């Protein structure tokens, strides 16, 4: 019996990818696999599939994301707690996470359905925003959690701690708390290190710090990171999860960050090579003979 009797399809809302999504539905129907479609997929193929909710996608054996990294990030935050594996077909720009090319989609799916694939478990972040010891909001992130000034041209002050150990008081435009997956995203442009996905660590990357010695720090994911916003009643900052979910912070609010209990499960072709992805996307070694 197949390991994948029910497969979900999450698609970017873009008419340009409708043909590929249609081909994917043809492929799965020909193999008598039950299909669960999200609203994006149903919007592209209204005569073929009906939109289902997140709960239905969480019950799938596999979910295929047809879109860009942003589509996968959003899907990952929703589905990771249910342990549903995700396979990404790249219909975006960069494609660090959605690594299957559309032209290879059918061949790769044949291999996956036959049990021939590479699985990765990616560390995710769980966070809570506290105000005067009271829980305001819970967040989850695949790539990163970012605190930055709400005012465009002013720095903010904030304290960082690891468990109960004080790290520093910072003056900067903000700070990025990045997973290894997110180390090649916003954190990379902020001067942070690239962290291999197999490393159980988190990067703390200040954004344009006032002190040039305020450098990125890599810490174990086993600890709790606490970031307290300093200032007065007029001090406000924006907390963002994966660049997609936003919440306002006031002075003395605390962002507490730990490892999410359930990692994100990603399926790749058997030939997947993380460093090949880096070489391709970051244009490394172009003159190598």
Short mmCIF file of C-alpha atoms in Angstrom, two decimals, residues 122-125 142-143 178-185 193-203 221 274:
data_model
loop_
_atom_site.label_atom_id
_atom_site.label_comp_id
_atom_site.label_asym_id
_atom_site.label_seq_id
_atom_site.Cartn_x
_atom_site.Cartn_y
_atom_site.Cartn_z
CA UNK A 122 14.30 21.74 10.07
CA UNK A 123 14.39 23.52 13.42
CA UNK A 124 11.57 26.02 13.98
CA UNK A 125 11.07 28.80 16.51
CA UNK A 142 10.40 28.77 10.10
CA UNK A 143 12.97 31.40 9.06
CA UNK A 178 17.21 33.20 12.79
CA UNK A 179 17.04 29.43 12.44
CA UNK A 180 19.57 27.63 10.23
CA UNK A 181 16.90 27.75 7.51
CA UNK A 182 16.56 31.51 7.99
CA UNK A 183 20.32 32.05 8.07
CA UNK A 184 20.26 32.40 4.27
CA UNK A 185 17.40 34.93 4.37
CA UNK A 193 26.56 33.47 9.31
CA UNK A 194 25.23 30.67 7.13
CA UNK A 195 24.29 27.81 9.48
CA UNK A 196 23.97 24.29 8.10
CA UNK A 197 20.42 22.93 8.63
CA UNK A 198 21.84 20.04 10.66
CA UNK A 199 23.23 22.38 13.32
CA UNK A 200 21.02 22.75 16.40
CA UNK A 201 21.58 26.48 16.80
CA UNK A 202 20.04 29.93 16.44
CA UNK A 203 21.67 33.16 15.24
CA UNK A 221 18.70 26.08 20.38
CA UNK A 274 22.40 21.64 0.40
#
